CSV table of C-alpha atoms in Angstrom, one decimal:
chain,number,residue,atom,x,y,z
J,1,MET,CA,-21.3,22.3,18.6
J,2,HIS,CA,-22.9,19.2,17.2
J,3,ARG,CA,-25.4,17.1,19.3
J,4,PHE,CA,-24.1,13.5,18.7
J,5,ARG,CA,-22.5,11.7,21.6
J,6,LEU,CA,-21.4,8.8,19.4
J,7,VAL,CA,-20.2,8.9,15.8
J,8,THR,CA,-19.0,5.8,13.9
J,9,PHE,CA,-17.5,5.4,10.5
J,10,ASP,CA,-17.6,2.9,7.7
J,11,VAL,CA,-14.0,2.4,6.3
J,12,SER,CA,-13.8,1.4,2.6
J,13,GLY,CA,-15.3,4.1,0.4
J,14,THR,CA,-15.9,6.4,3.4
J,15,LEU,CA,-12.9,6.9,5.6
J,16,LEU,CA,-10.4,5.3,3.2
J,17,ASN,CA,-10.2,5.1,-0.6
J,18,PHE,CA,-7.9,2.9,-2.7
J,19,ARG,CA,-4.8,4.7,-4.0
J,20,ARG,CA,-5.2,2.9,-7.2
J,21,PRO,CA,-8.0,0.6,-8.5
J,22,PRO,CA,-7.9,-2.9,-6.9
J,23,GLN,CA,-7.8,-4.5,-10.3
J,24,THR,CA,-4.6,-2.6,-11.0
J,25,LEU,CA,-3.0,-3.7,-7.7
J,26,TYR,CA,-4.0,-7.4,-8.4
J,27,SER,CA,-2.5,-7.2,-11.9
J,28,GLU,CA,0.7,-5.7,-10.7
J,29,ALA,CA,1.0,-8.3,-7.9
J,30,ALA,CA,0.4,-11.1,-10.3
J,31,SER,CA,3.1,-9.8,-12.6
J,32,LEU,CA,5.7,-10.2,-9.8
J,33,PHE,CA,5.1,-13.9,-10.0
J,34,GLY,CA,5.1,-14.1,-13.8
J,35,VAL,CA,1.4,-14.1,-14.1
J,36,THR,CA,-0.2,-11.9,-16.8
J,37,ALA,CA,-3.7,-10.8,-15.9
J,38,GLN,CA,-5.2,-7.7,-17.4
J,39,PRO,CA,-6.8,-5.2,-15.0
J,40,SER,CA,-9.9,-5.0,-17.2
J,41,ASP,CA,-10.4,-8.8,-17.0
J,42,ILE,CA,-9.9,-8.8,-13.3
J,43,ALA,CA,-12.5,-6.0,-12.9
J,44,LEU,CA,-15.1,-7.9,-14.9
J,45,ILE,CA,-14.7,-11.0,-12.8
J,46,PHE,CA,-14.0,-9.7,-9.3
J,47,ARG,CA,-17.5,-8.6,-8.2
J,48,ALA,CA,-19.2,-11.8,-9.3
J,49,GLN,CA,-16.6,-14.0,-7.5
J,50,TYR,CA,-16.7,-11.8,-4.4
J,51,ASP,CA,-20.5,-12.1,-4.2
J,52,LYS,CA,-20.4,-15.9,-4.8
J,53,LEU,CA,-17.8,-16.5,-2.1
J,54,SER,CA,-19.7,-14.2,0.3
J,55,ARG,CA,-22.8,-16.4,-0.2
J,56,GLU,CA,-20.9,-19.6,0.2
J,57,HIS,CA,-18.7,-18.4,3.1
J,58,PRO,CA,-20.4,-15.3,4.7
J,59,ASN,CA,-18.4,-12.7,6.6
J,60,PHE,CA,-15.0,-13.6,5.1
J,61,GLY,CA,-15.4,-17.2,6.1
J,62,GLN,CA,-16.2,-16.5,9.8
J,63,LYS,CA,-19.6,-18.2,9.5
J,64,THR,CA,-18.3,-21.4,8.0
J,65,GLY,CA,-15.0,-21.6,9.9
J,66,ILE,CA,-12.6,-21.3,7.0
J,67,GLY,CA,-11.1,-18.0,8.3
J,68,TRP,CA,-10.4,-14.8,6.5
J,69,LYS,CA,-7.0,-15.7,5.2
J,70,LYS,CA,-8.4,-18.8,3.4
J,71,TRP,CA,-11.4,-16.7,2.2
J,72,TRP,CA,-9.2,-14.1,0.6
J,73,ASN,CA,-6.9,-16.8,-0.8
J,74,LEU,CA,-9.8,-18.5,-2.5
J,75,LEU,CA,-11.1,-15.2,-3.9
J,76,VAL,CA,-7.8,-14.2,-5.4
J,77,VAL,CA,-7.1,-17.6,-6.9
J,78,ASP,CA,-10.6,-17.8,-8.4
J,79,VAL,CA,-10.3,-14.4,-9.9
J,80,LEU,CA,-6.9,-15.0,-11.4
J,81,GLU,CA,-7.7,-18.4,-12.7
J,82,LYS,CA,-10.7,-17.0,-14.6
J,83,ALA,CA,-8.8,-13.9,-15.7
J,84,THR,CA,-5.9,-16.0,-17.1
J,85,ARG,CA,-7.9,-19.1,-18.1
J,86,CYS,CA,-5.9,-21.3,-15.7
J,87,GLN,CA,-2.6,-20.8,-17.6
J,88,TYR,CA,-0.5,-21.1,-14.4
J,89,ASN,CA,-0.3,-23.7,-11.7
J,90,ARG,CA,-2.1,-23.4,-8.4
J,91,SER,CA,1.0,-22.8,-6.3
J,92,THR,CA,1.7,-19.7,-8.4
J,93,TYR,CA,-1.8,-18.3,-7.9
J,94,ASP,CA,-1.4,-19.1,-4.1
J,95,SER,CA,1.8,-17.1,-4.0
J,96,VAL,CA,0.1,-14.1,-5.6
J,97,ALA,CA,-2.8,-14.4,-3.1
J,98,GLY,CA,-0.4,-14.5,-0.1
J,99,TYR,CA,1.4,-11.4,-1.4
J,100,LEU,CA,-1.9,-9.5,-1.8
J,101,ILE,CA,-3.2,-10.6,1.6
J,102,ASN,CA,0.0,-9.2,3.2
J,103,ALA,CA,-0.1,-6.0,1.1
J,104,PHE,CA,-3.6,-5.1,2.2
J,105,GLU,CA,-2.6,-5.5,5.9
J,106,ASN,CA,-0.9,-2.0,5.9
J,107,GLY,CA,-2.0,1.4,4.7
J,108,ASP,CA,0.1,1.5,1.5
J,109,CYS,CA,-2.8,0.5,-0.7
J,110,TYR,CA,-5.1,3.2,0.8
J,111,ALA,CA,-5.5,6.9,0.9
J,112,ILE,CA,-7.2,8.8,3.7
J,113,ALA,CA,-10.4,10.4,2.3
J,114,GLU,CA,-10.4,14.2,1.9
J,115,GLY,CA,-11.6,15.9,5.0
J,116,ALA,CA,-11.4,12.7,7.2
J,117,GLN,CA,-8.6,13.9,9.5
J,118,ASP,CA,-10.2,17.3,10.0
J,119,LEU,CA,-13.6,15.7,10.8
J,120,LEU,CA,-12.0,13.2,13.2
J,121,SER,CA,-10.0,16.0,14.9
J,122,TYR,CA,-13.1,18.1,15.3
J,123,LEU,CA,-15.0,15.1,16.8
J,124,GLN,CA,-12.2,14.4,19.2
J,125,GLN,CA,-12.0,18.0,20.3
J,126,THR,CA,-15.7,18.0,21.1
J,127,ASN,CA,-15.3,14.9,23.3
J,128,THR,CA,-17.4,12.8,21.0
J,129,ILE,CA,-17.0,9.0,21.3
J,130,ILE,CA,-15.6,7.9,17.9
J,131,GLY,CA,-15.8,4.4,16.5
J,132,VAL,CA,-15.5,2.2,13.4
J,133,ILE,CA,-18.2,-0.2,12.2
J,134,SER,CA,-16.9,-2.1,9.2
J,135,ASN,CA,-17.5,-5.2,7.2
J,136,TYR,CA,-13.9,-6.1,7.3
J,137,ASP,CA,-11.5,-8.8,8.7
J,138,GLU,CA,-9.1,-8.3,11.6
J,139,ARG,CA,-6.4,-6.7,9.4
J,140,LEU,CA,-8.3,-3.4,9.7
J,141,HIS,CA,-6.5,-2.7,13.0
J,142,CYS,CA,-3.1,-2.8,11.3
J,143,VAL,CA,-4.4,-0.7,8.4
J,144,LEU,CA,-5.7,2.1,10.7
J,145,ASN,CA,-2.5,1.9,12.8
J,146,SER,CA,-0.2,2.2,9.8
J,147,LEU,CA,-2.1,5.3,8.7
J,148,ASP,CA,-2.0,6.8,12.2
J,149,LEU,CA,-5.7,6.9,12.4
J,150,ASN,CA,-6.1,4.6,15.4
J,151,LYS,CA,-5.4,7.5,17.7
J,152,TYR,CA,-8.8,8.9,16.9
J,153,PHE,CA,-10.9,5.9,17.8
J,154,ASN,CA,-12.3,4.7,21.1
J,155,PHE,CA,-13.2,1.4,19.5
J,156,VAL,CA,-13.1,-0.5,16.2
J,157,VAL,CA,-15.8,-3.1,15.4
J,158,THR,CA,-15.1,-5.4,12.5
J,159,SER,CA,-17.8,-7.8,11.2
J,160,TYR,CA,-15.3,-10.7,11.3
J,161,GLU,CA,-14.5,-10.2,15.0
J,162,ALA,CA,-18.1,-9.4,16.0
J,163,GLY,CA,-19.5,-12.3,14.0
J,164,ILE,CA,-22.1,-10.0,12.5
J,165,GLU,CA,-22.2,-8.0,9.3
J,166,LYS,CA,-23.9,-4.8,8.4
J,167,PRO,CA,-26.7,-4.2,7.7
J,168,SER,CA,-27.7,-6.2,10.8
J,169,PRO,CA,-28.7,-3.8,13.6
J,170,LYS,CA,-26.9,-6.1,16.0
J,171,ILE,CA,-23.4,-4.9,15.0
J,172,PHE,CA,-24.6,-1.3,15.8
J,173,GLU,CA,-25.9,-2.5,19.1
J,174,LYS,CA,-22.4,-4.0,19.8
J,175,ALA,CA,-20.9,-0.6,19.1
J,176,LEU,CA,-23.4,1.2,21.3
J,177,ALA,CA,-22.6,-1.2,24.2
J,178,LEU,CA,-18.9,-0.3,23.8
J,179,ALA,CA,-19.8,3.4,23.8
J,180,LEU,CA,-21.9,3.0,27.0
J,181,LYS,CA,-18.8,1.9,28.8
J,182,ILE,CA,-17.4,5.4,28.2
J,183,ASP,CA,-20.6,7.5,28.5
J,184,THR,CA,-23.7,6.0,30.1
J,185,HIS,CA,-25.8,8.7,28.4
J,186,VAL,CA,-25.3,7.5,24.9
J,187,THR,CA,-28.5,6.4,23.2
J,188,PRO,CA,-29.3,5.4,19.6
J,189,SER,CA,-31.0,8.8,19.1
J,190,CYS,CA,-27.7,10.6,19.7
J,191,SER,CA,-25.6,8.2,17.6
J,192,LEU,CA,-24.6,8.9,14.0
J,193,HIS,CA,-23.1,6.4,11.6
J,194,ILE,CA,-21.2,7.7,8.5
J,195,GLY,CA,-21.0,5.5,5.4
J,196,ASP,CA,-21.4,5.3,1.7
J,197,LYS,CA,-23.8,2.4,1.0
J,198,VAL,CA,-27.6,2.5,1.5
J,199,GLU,CA,-27.8,-1.3,1.6
J,200,THR,CA,-25.4,-1.8,4.5
J,201,ASP,CA,-24.7,1.5,6.2
J,202,TYR,CA,-28.0,3.3,6.0
J,203,VAL,CA,-30.3,0.3,6.4
J,204,GLY,CA,-28.3,-1.0,9.3
J,205,ALA,CA,-28.1,2.2,11.2
J,206,ILE,CA,-31.7,3.1,10.7
J,207,GLY,CA,-32.7,-0.4,11.7
J,208,ALA,CA,-30.8,0.2,15.0
J,209,HIS,CA,-32.6,3.6,15.4
J,210,TRP,CA,-29.5,5.6,14.8
J,211,HIS,CA,-29.0,8.5,12.5
J,212,CYS,CA,-27.0,7.9,9.3
J,213,ALA,CA,-25.1,10.3,7.0
J,214,LEU,CA,-24.3,9.0,3.5
J,215,VAL,CA,-21.2,10.2,1.6
J,216,THR,CA,-22.0,9.9,-2.1
J,217,LYS,CA,-18.8,11.2,-3.8
J,218,SER,CA,-21.1,12.9,-6.3
J,219,SER,CA,-22.8,16.3,-6.5
J,220,ASP,CA,-25.1,15.0,-9.2
J,221,GLU,CA,-28.7,15.8,-8.5
J,222,LEU,CA,-29.9,12.5,-10.0
J,223,CYS,CA,-27.8,10.6,-7.6
J,224,ARG,CA,-29.2,12.6,-4.7
J,225,ARG,CA,-32.8,12.0,-5.9
J,226,GLY,CA,-32.1,8.3,-6.3
J,227,LEU,CA,-31.0,8.1,-2.6
J,228,GLN,CA,-34.0,10.1,-1.5
J,229,ARG,CA,-36.3,7.6,-3.3
J,230,GLN,CA,-34.6,4.9,-1.2
J,231,GLY,CA,-35.6,6.8,1.9
J,232,VAL,CA,-32.5,8.8,2.7
J,233,LEU,CA,-33.3,12.2,4.1
J,234,PRO,CA,-31.8,15.0,1.9
J,235,ASN,CA,-30.1,16.7,4.7
J,236,TYR,CA,-28.2,13.5,5.5
J,237,ILE,CA,-26.6,13.2,2.0
J,238,PHE,CA,-23.1,14.7,1.5
J,239,ARG,CA,-20.6,14.9,-1.4
J,240,ASP,CA,-17.7,14.2,0.9
J,241,LEU,CA,-16.5,14.4,4.5
J,242,VAL,CA,-15.5,18.1,4.0
J,243,GLU,CA,-19.1,19.0,3.4
J,244,LEU,CA,-20.3,16.8,6.2
J,245,ARG,CA,-17.8,18.5,8.6
J,246,ALA,CA,-19.2,21.9,7.7
J,247,LYS,CA,-22.8,20.9,8.1
J,248,LEU,CA,-22.5,18.5,11.1
J,249,PRO,CA,-23.3,21.1,13.8
J,250,HIS,CA,-26.5,22.1,11.9
J,251,LEU,CA,-28.1,18.7,11.3
J,252,TRP,CA,-31.6,18.8,12.7
J,253,GLU,CA,-33.6,16.2,14.5
J,254,ARG,CA,-35.7,13.7,12.5
J,255,ASP,CA,-38.3,11.1,13.3
J,256,ILE,CA,-36.2,7.9,13.3
J,257,GLY,CA,-39.3,5.8,13.9
J,258,GLU,CA,-40.8,7.0,10.6
J,259,ASP,CA,-37.6,6.4,8.8
J,260,ALA,CA,-37.2,2.9,10.1
J,261,LYS,CA,-40.6,2.0,8.6
J,262,LYS,CA,-39.2,2.4,5.1
J,263,PHE,CA,-37.0,-0.7,5.6
């Protein structure tokens, strides 16, 4: 029996993975509208455009009021315009964007991570409060529902709906407040967040005085050492959710206060 009363999950890269690389999905969607965009070109451009738009309109446009649909439309159009050197008219790019926005509203683009359902079932059987804390827009509810994962969660907190993004500790505090409505004995020290990114998941959880387990998708020792240099405790680093499920009942206490000083 594990000792956590509350366990929350990040989604992209932790609970769910893309069935195929996003650049491939973008390229295939574009081809449906007569647009030729190579996946390699899309991949080169995507991250820079994503980061730029996130700076200009944080939290998928929630902060500036443009809304998540407009935000994703702008991103897709910007990426495709650069990948194709503006060879097509704006209405065509808008059509591709609309198609992709709808496509990512269901679970067809995603695969459930190995070990996820076994871990979720185990947590549910042990009467653990289970939640989601994700930097995502409100489509996440439809995605989880279409994959039949919503049945495991007591609550889902998206950054867009909360108005706060990870790594802000405030989004973890919102999740804790929801858990307290179910179990008044929940505290940060008995709360665990599971994610895959130090800069959002680990920093945010530790800042809120929670525990945090990182899923690395790698058994490479160099990767583990790199995470440890960033302050992640070695016993909270896992290759995948299968390993985490096996070791969860044996995680030992740590001094959260000392960990929090690292950030």
